[in-house]
Coordinates of C-alpha atoms in Angstrom, one line a residue:
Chain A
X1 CA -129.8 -82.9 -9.4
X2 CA -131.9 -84.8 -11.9
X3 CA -129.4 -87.0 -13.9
X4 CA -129.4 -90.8 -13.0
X5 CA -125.1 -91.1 -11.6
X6 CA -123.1 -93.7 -13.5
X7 CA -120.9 -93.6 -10.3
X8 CA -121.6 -92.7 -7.0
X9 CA -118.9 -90.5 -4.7
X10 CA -117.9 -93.8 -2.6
X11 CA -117.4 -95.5 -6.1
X12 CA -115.4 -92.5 -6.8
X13 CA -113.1 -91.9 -4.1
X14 CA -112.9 -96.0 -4.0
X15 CA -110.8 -95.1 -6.7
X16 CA -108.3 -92.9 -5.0
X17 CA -105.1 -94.6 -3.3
X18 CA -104.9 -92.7 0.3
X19 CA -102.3 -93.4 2.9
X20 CA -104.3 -91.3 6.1
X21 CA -102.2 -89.9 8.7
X22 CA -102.4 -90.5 12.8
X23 CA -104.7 -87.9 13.1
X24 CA -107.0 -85.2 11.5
X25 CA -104.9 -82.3 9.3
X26 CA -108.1 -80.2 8.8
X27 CA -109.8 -79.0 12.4
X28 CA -113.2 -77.0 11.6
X29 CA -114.0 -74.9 14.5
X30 CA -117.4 -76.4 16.0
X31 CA -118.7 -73.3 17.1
X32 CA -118.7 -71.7 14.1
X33 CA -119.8 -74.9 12.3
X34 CA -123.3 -74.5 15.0
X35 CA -123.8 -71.0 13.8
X36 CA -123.4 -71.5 9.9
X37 CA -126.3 -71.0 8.0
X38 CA -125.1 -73.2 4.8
X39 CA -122.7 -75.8 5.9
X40 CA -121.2 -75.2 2.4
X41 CA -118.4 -77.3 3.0
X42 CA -120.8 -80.4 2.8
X43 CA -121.6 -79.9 -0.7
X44 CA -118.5 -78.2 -2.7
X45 CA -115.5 -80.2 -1.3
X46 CA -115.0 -82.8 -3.8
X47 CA -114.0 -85.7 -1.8
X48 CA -117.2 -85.0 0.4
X49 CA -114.8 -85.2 3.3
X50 CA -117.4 -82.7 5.7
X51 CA -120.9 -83.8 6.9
X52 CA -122.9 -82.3 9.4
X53 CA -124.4 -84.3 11.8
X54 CA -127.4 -82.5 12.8
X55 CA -127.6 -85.0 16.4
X56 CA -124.3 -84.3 17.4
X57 CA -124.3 -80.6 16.5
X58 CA -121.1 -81.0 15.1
X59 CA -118.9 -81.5 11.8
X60 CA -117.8 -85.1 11.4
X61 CA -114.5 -84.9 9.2
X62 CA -113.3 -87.9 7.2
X63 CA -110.1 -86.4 6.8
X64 CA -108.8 -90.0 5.4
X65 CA -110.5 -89.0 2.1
X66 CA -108.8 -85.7 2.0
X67 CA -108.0 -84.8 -1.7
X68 CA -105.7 -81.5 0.0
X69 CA -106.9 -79.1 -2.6
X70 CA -107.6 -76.7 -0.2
X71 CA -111.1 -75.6 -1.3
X72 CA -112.6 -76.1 2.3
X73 CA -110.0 -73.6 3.6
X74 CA -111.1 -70.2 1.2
X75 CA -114.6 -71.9 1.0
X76 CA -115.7 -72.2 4.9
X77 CA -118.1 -69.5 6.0
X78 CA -115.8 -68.4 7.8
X79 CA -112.7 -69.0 7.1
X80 CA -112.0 -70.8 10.2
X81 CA -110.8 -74.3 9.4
X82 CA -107.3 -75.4 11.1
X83 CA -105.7 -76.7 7.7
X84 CA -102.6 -77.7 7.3
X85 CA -100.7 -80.5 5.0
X86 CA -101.0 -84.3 6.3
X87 CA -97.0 -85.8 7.9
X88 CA -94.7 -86.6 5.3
X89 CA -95.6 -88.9 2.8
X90 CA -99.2 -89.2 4.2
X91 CA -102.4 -88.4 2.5
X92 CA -103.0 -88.7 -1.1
X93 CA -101.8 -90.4 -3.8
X94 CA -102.9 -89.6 -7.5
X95 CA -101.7 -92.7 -9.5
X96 CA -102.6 -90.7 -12.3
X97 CA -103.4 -87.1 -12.0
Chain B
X1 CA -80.7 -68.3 13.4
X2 CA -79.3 -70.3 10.1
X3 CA -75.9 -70.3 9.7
X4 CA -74.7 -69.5 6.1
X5 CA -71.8 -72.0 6.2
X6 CA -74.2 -75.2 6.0
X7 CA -76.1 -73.3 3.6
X8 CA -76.8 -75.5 0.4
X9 CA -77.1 -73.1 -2.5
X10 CA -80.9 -73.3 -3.1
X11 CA -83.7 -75.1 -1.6
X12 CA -86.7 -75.4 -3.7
X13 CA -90.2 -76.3 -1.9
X14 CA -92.2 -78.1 -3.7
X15 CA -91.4 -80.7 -7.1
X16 CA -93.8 -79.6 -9.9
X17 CA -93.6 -78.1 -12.7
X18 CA -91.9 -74.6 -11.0
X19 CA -89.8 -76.3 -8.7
X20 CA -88.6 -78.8 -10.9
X21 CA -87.6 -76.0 -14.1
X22 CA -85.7 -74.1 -11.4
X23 CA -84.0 -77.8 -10.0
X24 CA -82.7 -78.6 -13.4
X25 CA -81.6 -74.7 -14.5
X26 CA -79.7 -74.4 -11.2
X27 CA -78.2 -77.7 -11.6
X28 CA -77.6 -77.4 -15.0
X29 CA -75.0 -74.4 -14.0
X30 CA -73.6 -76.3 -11.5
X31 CA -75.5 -75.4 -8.4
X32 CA -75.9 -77.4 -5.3
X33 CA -79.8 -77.5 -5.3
X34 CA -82.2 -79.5 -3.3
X35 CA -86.0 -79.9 -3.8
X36 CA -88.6 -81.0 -1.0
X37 CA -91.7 -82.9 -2.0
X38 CA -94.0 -84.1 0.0
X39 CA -95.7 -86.0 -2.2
X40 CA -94.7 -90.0 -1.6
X41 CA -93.1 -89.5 -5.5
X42 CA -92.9 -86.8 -7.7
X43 CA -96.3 -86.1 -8.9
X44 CA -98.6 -87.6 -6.7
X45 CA -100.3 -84.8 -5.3
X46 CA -100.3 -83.1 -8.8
X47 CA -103.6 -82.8 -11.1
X48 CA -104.3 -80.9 -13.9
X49 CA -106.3 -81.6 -17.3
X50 CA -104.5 -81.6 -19.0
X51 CA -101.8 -81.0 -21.7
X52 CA -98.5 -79.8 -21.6
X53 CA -97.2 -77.1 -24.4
X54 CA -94.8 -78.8 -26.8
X55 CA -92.6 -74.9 -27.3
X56 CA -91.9 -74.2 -24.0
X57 CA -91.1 -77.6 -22.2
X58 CA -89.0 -78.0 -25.0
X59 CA -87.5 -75.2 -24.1
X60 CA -86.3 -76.8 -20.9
X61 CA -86.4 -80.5 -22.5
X62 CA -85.1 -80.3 -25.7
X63 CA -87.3 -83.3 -28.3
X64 CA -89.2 -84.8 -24.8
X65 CA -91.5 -86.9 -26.8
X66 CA -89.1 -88.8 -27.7
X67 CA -88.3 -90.1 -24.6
X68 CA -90.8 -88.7 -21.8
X69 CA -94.2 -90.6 -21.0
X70 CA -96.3 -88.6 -22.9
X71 CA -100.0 -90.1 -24.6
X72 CA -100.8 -88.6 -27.2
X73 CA -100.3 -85.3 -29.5
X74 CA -102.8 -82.9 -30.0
X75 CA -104.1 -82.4 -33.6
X76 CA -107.2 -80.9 -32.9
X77 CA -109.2 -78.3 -30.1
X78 CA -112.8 -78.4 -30.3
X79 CA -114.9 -75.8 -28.8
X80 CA -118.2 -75.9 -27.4
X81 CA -120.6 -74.1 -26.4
X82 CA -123.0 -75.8 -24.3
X83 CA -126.8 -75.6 -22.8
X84 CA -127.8 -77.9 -20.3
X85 CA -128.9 -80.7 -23.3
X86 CA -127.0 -79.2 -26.2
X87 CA -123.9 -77.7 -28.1
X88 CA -122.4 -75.1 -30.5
X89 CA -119.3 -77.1 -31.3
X90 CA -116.4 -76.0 -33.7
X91 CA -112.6 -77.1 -34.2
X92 CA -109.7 -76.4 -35.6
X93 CA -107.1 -79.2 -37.1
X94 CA -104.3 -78.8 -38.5
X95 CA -101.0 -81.2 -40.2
X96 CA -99.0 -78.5 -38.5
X97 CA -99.4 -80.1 -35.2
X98 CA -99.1 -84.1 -36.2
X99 CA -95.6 -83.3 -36.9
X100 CA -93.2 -83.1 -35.3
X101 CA -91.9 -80.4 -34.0
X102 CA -94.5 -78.6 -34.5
X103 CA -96.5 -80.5 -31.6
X104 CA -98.6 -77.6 -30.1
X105 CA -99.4 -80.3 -27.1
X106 CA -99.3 -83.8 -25.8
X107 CA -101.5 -85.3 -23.2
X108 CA -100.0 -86.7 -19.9
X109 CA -100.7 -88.4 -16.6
X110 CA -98.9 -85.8 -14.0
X111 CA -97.7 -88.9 -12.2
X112 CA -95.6 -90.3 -14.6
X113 CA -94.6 -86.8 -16.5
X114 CA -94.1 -85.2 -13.2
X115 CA -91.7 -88.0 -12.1
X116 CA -89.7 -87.8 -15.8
X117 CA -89.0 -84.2 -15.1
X118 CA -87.7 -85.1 -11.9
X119 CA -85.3 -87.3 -13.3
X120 CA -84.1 -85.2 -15.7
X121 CA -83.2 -82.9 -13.0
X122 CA -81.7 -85.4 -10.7
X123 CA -79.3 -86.4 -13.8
X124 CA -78.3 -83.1 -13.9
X125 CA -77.5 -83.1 -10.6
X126 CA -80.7 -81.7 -8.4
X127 CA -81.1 -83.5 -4.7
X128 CA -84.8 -84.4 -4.9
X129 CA -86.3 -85.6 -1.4
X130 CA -89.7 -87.1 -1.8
X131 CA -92.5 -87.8 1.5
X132 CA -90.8 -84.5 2.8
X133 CA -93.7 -81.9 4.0
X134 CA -92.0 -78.3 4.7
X135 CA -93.6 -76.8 8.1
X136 CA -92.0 -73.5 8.1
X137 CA -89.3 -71.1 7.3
X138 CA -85.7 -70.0 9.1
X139 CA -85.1 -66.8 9.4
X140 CA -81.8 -64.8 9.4
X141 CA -83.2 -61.8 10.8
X142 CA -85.2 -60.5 8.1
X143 CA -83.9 -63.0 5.3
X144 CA -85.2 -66.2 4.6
X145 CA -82.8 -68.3 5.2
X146 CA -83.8 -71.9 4.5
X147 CA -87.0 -74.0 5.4
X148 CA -87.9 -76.3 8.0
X149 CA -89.4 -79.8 7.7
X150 CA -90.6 -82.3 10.4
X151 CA -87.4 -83.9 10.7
X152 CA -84.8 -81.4 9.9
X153 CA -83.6 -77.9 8.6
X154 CA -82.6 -77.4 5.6
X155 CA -80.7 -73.8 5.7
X156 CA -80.1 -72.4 1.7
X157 CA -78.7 -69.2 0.8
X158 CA -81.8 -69.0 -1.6
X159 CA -85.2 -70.3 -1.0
X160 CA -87.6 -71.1 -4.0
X161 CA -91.3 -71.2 -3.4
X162 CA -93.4 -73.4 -4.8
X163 CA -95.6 -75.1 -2.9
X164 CA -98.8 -75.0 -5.2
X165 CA -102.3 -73.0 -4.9
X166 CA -102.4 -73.1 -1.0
X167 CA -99.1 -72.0 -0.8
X168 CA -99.1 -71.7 3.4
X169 CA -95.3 -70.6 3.2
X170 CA -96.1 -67.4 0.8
X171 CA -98.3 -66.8 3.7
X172 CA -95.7 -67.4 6.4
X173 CA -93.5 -65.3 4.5
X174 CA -95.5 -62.4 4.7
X175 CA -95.6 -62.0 1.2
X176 CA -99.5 -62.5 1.0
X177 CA -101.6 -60.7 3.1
X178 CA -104.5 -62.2 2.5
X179 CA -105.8 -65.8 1.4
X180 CA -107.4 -66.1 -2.4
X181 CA -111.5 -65.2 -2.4
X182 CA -113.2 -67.9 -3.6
X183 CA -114.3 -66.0 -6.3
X184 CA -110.1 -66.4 -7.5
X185 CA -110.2 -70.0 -7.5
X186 CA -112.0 -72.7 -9.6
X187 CA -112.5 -76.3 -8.7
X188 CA -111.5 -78.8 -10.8
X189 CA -112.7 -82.1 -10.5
X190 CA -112.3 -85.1 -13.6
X191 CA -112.0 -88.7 -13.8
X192 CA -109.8 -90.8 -15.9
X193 CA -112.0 -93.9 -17.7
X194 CA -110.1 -96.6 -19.7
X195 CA -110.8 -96.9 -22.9
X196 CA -109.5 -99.0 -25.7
X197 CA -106.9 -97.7 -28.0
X198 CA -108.9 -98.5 -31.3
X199 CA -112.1 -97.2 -29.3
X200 CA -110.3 -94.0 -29.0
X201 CA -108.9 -93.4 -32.4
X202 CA -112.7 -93.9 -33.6
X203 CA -114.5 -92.2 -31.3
X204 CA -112.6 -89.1 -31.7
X205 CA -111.7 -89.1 -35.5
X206 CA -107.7 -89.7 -34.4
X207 CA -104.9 -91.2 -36.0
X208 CA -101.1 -92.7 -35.4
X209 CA -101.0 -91.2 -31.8
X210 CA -103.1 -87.7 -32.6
X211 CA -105.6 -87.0 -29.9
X212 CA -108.5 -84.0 -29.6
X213 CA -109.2 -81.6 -26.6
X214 CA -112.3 -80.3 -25.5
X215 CA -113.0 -77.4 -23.9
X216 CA -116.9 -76.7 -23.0
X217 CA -117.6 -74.0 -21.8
X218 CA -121.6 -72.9 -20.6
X219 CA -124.2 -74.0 -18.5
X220 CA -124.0 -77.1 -17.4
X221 CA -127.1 -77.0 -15.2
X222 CA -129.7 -75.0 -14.2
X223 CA -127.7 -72.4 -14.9
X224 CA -124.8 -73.3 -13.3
X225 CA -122.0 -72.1 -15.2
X226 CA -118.4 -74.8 -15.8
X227 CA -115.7 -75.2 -18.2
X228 CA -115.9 -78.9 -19.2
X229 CA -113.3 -80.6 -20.8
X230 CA -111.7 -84.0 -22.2
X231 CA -108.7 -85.0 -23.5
X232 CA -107.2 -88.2 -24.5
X233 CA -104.3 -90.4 -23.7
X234 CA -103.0 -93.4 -25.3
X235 CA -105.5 -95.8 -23.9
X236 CA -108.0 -93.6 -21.4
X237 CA -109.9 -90.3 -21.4
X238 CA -110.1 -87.7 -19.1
X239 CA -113.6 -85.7 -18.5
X240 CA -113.8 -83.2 -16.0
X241 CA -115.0 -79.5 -15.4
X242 CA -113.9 -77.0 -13.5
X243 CA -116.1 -74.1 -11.4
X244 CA -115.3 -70.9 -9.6
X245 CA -115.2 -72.3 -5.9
X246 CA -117.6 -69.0 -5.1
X247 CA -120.1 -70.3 -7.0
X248 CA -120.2 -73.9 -6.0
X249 CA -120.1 -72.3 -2.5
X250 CA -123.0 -70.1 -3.0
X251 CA -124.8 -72.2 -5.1
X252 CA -124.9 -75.9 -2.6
X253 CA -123.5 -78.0 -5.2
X254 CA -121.5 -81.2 -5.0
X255 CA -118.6 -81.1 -7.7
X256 CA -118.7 -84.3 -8.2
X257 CA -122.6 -84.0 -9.2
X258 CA -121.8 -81.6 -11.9
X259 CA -119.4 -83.7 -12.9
X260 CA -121.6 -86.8 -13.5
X261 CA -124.4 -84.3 -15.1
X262 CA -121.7 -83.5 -17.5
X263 CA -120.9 -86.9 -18.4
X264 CA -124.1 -87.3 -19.2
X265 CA -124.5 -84.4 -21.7
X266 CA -125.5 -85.6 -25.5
X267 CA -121.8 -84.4 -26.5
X268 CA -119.9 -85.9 -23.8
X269 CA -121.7 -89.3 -23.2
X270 CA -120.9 -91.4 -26.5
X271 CA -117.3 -90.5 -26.4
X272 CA -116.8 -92.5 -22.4
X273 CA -119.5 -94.8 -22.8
X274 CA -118.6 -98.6 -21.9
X275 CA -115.1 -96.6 -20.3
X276 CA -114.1 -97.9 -16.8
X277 CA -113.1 -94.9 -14.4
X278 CA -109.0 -95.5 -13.7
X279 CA -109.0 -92.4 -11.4
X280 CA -111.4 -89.7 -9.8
X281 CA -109.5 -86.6 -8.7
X282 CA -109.6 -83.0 -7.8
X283 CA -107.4 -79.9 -7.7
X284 CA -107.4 -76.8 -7.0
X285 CA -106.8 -74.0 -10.2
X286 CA -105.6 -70.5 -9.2
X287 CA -107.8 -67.9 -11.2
X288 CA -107.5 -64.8 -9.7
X289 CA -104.5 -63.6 -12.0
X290 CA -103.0 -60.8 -11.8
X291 CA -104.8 -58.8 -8.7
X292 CA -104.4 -62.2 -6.7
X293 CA -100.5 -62.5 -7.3
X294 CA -98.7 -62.0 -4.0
X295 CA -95.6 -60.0 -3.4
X296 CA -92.9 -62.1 -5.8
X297 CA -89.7 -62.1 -4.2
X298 CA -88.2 -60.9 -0.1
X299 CA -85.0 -61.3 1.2
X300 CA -83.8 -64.6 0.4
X301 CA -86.9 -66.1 -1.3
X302 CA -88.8 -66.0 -4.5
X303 CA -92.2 -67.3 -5.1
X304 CA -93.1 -69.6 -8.1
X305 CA -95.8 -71.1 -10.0
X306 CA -99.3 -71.6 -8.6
X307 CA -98.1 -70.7 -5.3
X308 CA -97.5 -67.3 -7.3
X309 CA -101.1 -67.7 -8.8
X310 CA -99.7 -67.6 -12.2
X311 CA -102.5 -69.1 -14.5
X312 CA -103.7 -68.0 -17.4
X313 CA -107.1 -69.4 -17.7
X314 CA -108.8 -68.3 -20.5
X315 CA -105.7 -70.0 -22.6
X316 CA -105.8 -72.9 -20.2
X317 CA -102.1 -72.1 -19.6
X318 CA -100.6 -72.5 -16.4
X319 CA -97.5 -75.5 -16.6
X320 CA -95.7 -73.2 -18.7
X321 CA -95.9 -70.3 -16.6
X322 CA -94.8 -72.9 -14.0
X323 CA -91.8 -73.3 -15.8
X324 CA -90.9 -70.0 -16.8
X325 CA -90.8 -68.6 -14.1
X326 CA -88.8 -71.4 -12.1
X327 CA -86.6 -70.5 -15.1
X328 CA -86.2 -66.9 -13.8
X329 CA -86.0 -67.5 -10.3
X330 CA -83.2 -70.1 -10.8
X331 CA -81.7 -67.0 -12.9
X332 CA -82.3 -64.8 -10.6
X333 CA -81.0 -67.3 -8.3
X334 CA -77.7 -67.6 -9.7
X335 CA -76.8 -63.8 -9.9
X336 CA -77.7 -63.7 -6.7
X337 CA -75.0 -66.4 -6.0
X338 CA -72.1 -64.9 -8.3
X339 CA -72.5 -61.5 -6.4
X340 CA -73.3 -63.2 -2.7
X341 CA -76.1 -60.8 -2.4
X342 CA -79.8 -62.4 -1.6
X343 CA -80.9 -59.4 -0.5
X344 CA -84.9 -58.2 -2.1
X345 CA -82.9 -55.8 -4.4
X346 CA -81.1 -58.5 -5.9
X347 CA -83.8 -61.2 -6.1
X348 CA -86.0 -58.5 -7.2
X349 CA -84.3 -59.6 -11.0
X350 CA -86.9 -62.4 -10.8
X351 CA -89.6 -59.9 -11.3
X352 CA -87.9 -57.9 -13.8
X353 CA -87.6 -60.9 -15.6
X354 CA -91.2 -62.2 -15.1
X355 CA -92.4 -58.3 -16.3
X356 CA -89.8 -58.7 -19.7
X357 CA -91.8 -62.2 -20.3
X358 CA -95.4 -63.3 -22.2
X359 CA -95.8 -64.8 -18.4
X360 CA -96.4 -61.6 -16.6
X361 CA -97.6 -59.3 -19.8
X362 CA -100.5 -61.7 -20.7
X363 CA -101.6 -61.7 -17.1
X364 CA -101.6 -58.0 -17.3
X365 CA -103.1 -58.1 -20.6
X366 CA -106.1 -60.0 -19.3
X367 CA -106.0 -58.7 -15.8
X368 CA -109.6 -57.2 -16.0
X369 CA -111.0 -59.6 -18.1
X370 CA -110.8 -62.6 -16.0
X371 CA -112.4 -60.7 -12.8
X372 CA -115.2 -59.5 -15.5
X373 CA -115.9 -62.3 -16.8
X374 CA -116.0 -64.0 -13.9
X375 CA -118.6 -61.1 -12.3
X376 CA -120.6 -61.6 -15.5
X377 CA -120.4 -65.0 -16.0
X378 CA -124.0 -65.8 -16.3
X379 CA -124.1 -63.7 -19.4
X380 CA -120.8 -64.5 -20.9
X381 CA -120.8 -68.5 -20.0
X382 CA -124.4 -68.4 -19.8
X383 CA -126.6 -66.1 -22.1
X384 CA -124.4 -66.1 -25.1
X385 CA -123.6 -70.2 -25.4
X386 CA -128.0 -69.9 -24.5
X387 CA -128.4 -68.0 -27.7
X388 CA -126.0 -69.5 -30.2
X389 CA -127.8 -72.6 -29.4
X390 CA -130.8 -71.5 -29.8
X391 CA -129.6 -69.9 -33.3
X392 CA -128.8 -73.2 -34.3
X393 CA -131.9 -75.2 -33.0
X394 CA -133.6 -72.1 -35.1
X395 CA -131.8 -72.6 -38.1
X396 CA -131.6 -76.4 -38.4
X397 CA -134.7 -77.6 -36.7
X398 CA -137.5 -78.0 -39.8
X399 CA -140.7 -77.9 -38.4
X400 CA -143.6 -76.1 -40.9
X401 CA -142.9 -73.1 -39.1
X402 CA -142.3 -70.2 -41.6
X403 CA -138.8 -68.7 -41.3
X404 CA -139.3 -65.5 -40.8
X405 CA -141.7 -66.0 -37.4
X406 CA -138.9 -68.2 -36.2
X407 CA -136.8 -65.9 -37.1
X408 CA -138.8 -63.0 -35.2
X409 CA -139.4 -65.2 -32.6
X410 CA -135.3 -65.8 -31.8
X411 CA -134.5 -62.5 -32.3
X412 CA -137.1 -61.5 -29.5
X413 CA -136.5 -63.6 -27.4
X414 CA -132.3 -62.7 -27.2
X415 CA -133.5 -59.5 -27.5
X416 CA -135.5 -60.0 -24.4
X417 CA -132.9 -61.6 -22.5
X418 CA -130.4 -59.0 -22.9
X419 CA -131.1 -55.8 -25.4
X420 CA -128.6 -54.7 -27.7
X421 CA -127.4 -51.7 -25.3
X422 CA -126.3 -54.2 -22.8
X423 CA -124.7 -56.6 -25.6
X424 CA -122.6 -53.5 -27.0
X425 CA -121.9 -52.9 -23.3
X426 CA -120.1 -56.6 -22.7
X427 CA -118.6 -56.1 -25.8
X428 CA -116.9 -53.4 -24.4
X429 CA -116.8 -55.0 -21.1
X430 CA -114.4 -57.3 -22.7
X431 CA -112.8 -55.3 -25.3
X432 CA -111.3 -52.2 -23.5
X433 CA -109.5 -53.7 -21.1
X434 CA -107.6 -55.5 -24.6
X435 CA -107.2 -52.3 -26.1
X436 CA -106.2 -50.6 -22.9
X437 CA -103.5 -53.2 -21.3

């Protein structure tokens, strides 16, 4: 990507009002994370909520910046991330939408 | 097992635009109707564009703009068709829609029009619960009989469904056998940037509350194929775009990337610059139409909305088949309550009424066309916008070239790119499944 940003993704979701649950609502399954060739989530979920920590062999998840569209669900390799909807009232909040 | 007794007469998952047309039908008529939201208000999960159609939410709000939060009235939808670093644009205007009420759209922030809907309902009697996430359904032996939140059950002799795009209680209902491909979703991601009133009105050729869409459709970069757009509201602009998930999946890029690439494009940048972003946001849009619709109705429950995947996105329509068919299913729903019958034969009048409607005819009608286009769309989002630009550069550029080898030259080249067999092919591609729907 060549074009110079006029706002970065942390100045972007800095503009999102989030009220995170106790614990994680979306649970990628590790092993499949270890064997995926891609790690597509990383790049197309818009609130760049996956990143895979190549020391750790695992998927770190900040779930707290969760938009809940749902894309990581269809768009996982395999299809194999645990997603369900934060508790009540929790997650996001589009002031606007 | 849910007892009937306790029953409330609906219970409607989810309060957009769906829920929220079949909350205010059923209470209109009386009905004992409550809606679950999870959401912390009305609206706060909810993103779209976007505009809402003056015709049919009148339809359900008779003169809205009078009263409702709406930004501004559409007067004008400009087309473009876009290269990386350059654009095809054309529009249409017209005095029809500055007055009203011949509106075609308005502009609105989902938060604040959402919640005005809501109330609406709620004065006509609808039970809205708010922060309230449904887990799962009850079952009466093979009816649905009600839904089930953290905290409590809420039995209902009819159960509405409309919990959005990832609708997990279509799913849970068995009336989707699979989940969408990626390929039947786009992302949509867009920001909301503050920009003065008067900066507004100048920048966009507007006048006493008029506003203009854009819709921008090509390659946005490196042949990545979008559909851009902006509108504007009173005092703020929204730019975003929107890709098929498959491709950002396939492809490794960051929506939010594209999204700043776009802003950057010669016909986007001047109309946000010196704009502070209010809002960054992102949604879901269910493409797949009409081979990605699930089953519509079961014993005791109908499905509505996006859950239903109704969207018609080569009209940018999908609030107004939201409300349409939260229309029909509260229709349906109150038949079913006059003759105490919820079984799938009786709710199965939602269908027949979605089939009778523009809702279920135009997603036939372009049932094949959004799954070709889609296939194709580096030639039909890509190639084409790439030539009609490059007509134009031809045409207007002045250079001491002599026409007619420029001429040569752009024919050629097209030529090249795609020969006129395969263009009378897309043609058809497009075209057949019109004539044959």
């Amino acid at each position: 990507m060549s074009a110079q940003p006029q706002s970065t993704i942390e100045e972007k979701l800095f503009t999102v009002k989030y009220k995170p649950g106790p614990s994680s609502h979306l649970i990628p399954d590790q092993n499949d994370c270890q064997r995926c060739p891609t790690k597509a989530c990383n790049f197309f979920c818009p609130a760049n909520v996956y990143e895979w920590d190549a020391r750790q062999q695992k998927t770190l998840v900040a779930y707290e910046n969760c938009f809940e569209c749902g894309a990581c669900r269809l768009g996982c390799t395999y299809q194999s991330i645990e997603w369900f909807y934060p508790d009540d009232g929790h997650g996001v909040t589009f002031k606007l939408g | 097992m849910a007892q009937m007794d306790d029953a409330v007469d609906v219970v409607v998952v989810g309060a957009g635009p769906a829920g929220i047309a079949a909350a205010l039908t059923l209470a209109r008529a009386g009905k004992e109707v409550v809606v679950l939201e999870r959401g912390e208000f009305v609206g706060a999960k909810n993103v779209f564009g976007g505009a809402i159609y003056t015709q049919p939410t009148a339809e359900l709000y008779p003169d809205f703009w009078e009263t409702a939060p709406v930004e501004r009235y559409n007067a004008e939808h400009r087309f473009c068709m876009m290269t990386p670093d350059s654009a095809v644009t054309m529009g249409y205007k017209s005095q029809q829609h500055m007055e009203a009420p011949h509106y075609n759209s308005f502009t609105v922030q989902r938060a604040k029009w959402d919640r005005w809907c809501a109330e609406q309902a709620e004065a006509a009697g609808a039970f809205i619960v708010t922060s309230t996430t449904v887990r799962d359904l009850l079952w009466d032996g093979t009816r649905i009989a009600g839904v089930k939140t953290e905290q409590e059950d809420f039995p209902a002799k009819v159960t509405i469904i409309g919990d959005g795009v990832n609708s997990l209680l279509t799913e849970k209902a068995g009336l989707r056998t699979r989940i969408p491909k990626p390929s039947e979703v786009a992302l949509g991601v867009k920001e909301v940037i503050a920009l003065d009133e008067q900066v507004i009105n100048d920048r966009f050729n507007c006048e006493n509350g008029s506003g203009v869409i854009y819709t921008m459709m090509g390659d946005v970069f490196d042949g990545l194929v979008a559909m851009g757009f902006i509108y504007t509201n009173k005092d703020s602009v929204v730019v975003g775009l929107g890709a098929s998930l498959e491709d950002l999946q396939q492809r490794l890029v960051k929506p939010y990337d594209l999204l700043e690439i776009f802003k950057q494009h010669p016909v986007v940048r001047p109309l946000i610059a010196g704009g502070k972003m209010l809002e960054y946001s992102g949604h879901m849009i269910p493409e797949g139409g009409y081979h990605a619709m699930p089953q519509l109705f079961c014993d005791g429950a109908m499905v509505v909305g996006d859950a239903a995947m109704l969207v018609n996105n080569v009209h940018w329509e999908g609030t107004n088949l939201a409300m349409a068919s939260g229309v029909f299913a509260a229709q349906t729903a109150l038949q079913a309550l006059e003759n105490n019958d919820f079984s799938h034969f009786q709710l199965s009048l939602y269908e027949k009424l979605l089939k009778s409607s523009y809702v279920y005819q135009d997603l036939q009608t372009y049932r094949d066309i959004l799954p070709t286009v889609e296939k194709y769309s580096n030639v039909f989002m890509g190639h084409y916008p790439n030539a009609l630009n490059k007509l134009f550069d031809t045409f207007v550029s002045v250079d001491s070239v002599p026409k007619k080898e420029k001429m040569q030259a752009f024919v050629g080249d097209t030529l090249k790119a795609r020969s006129p067999f395969h263009m009378a092919l897309d043609a058809l591609k497009v075209g057949l499944p019109i004539i044959n729907s």
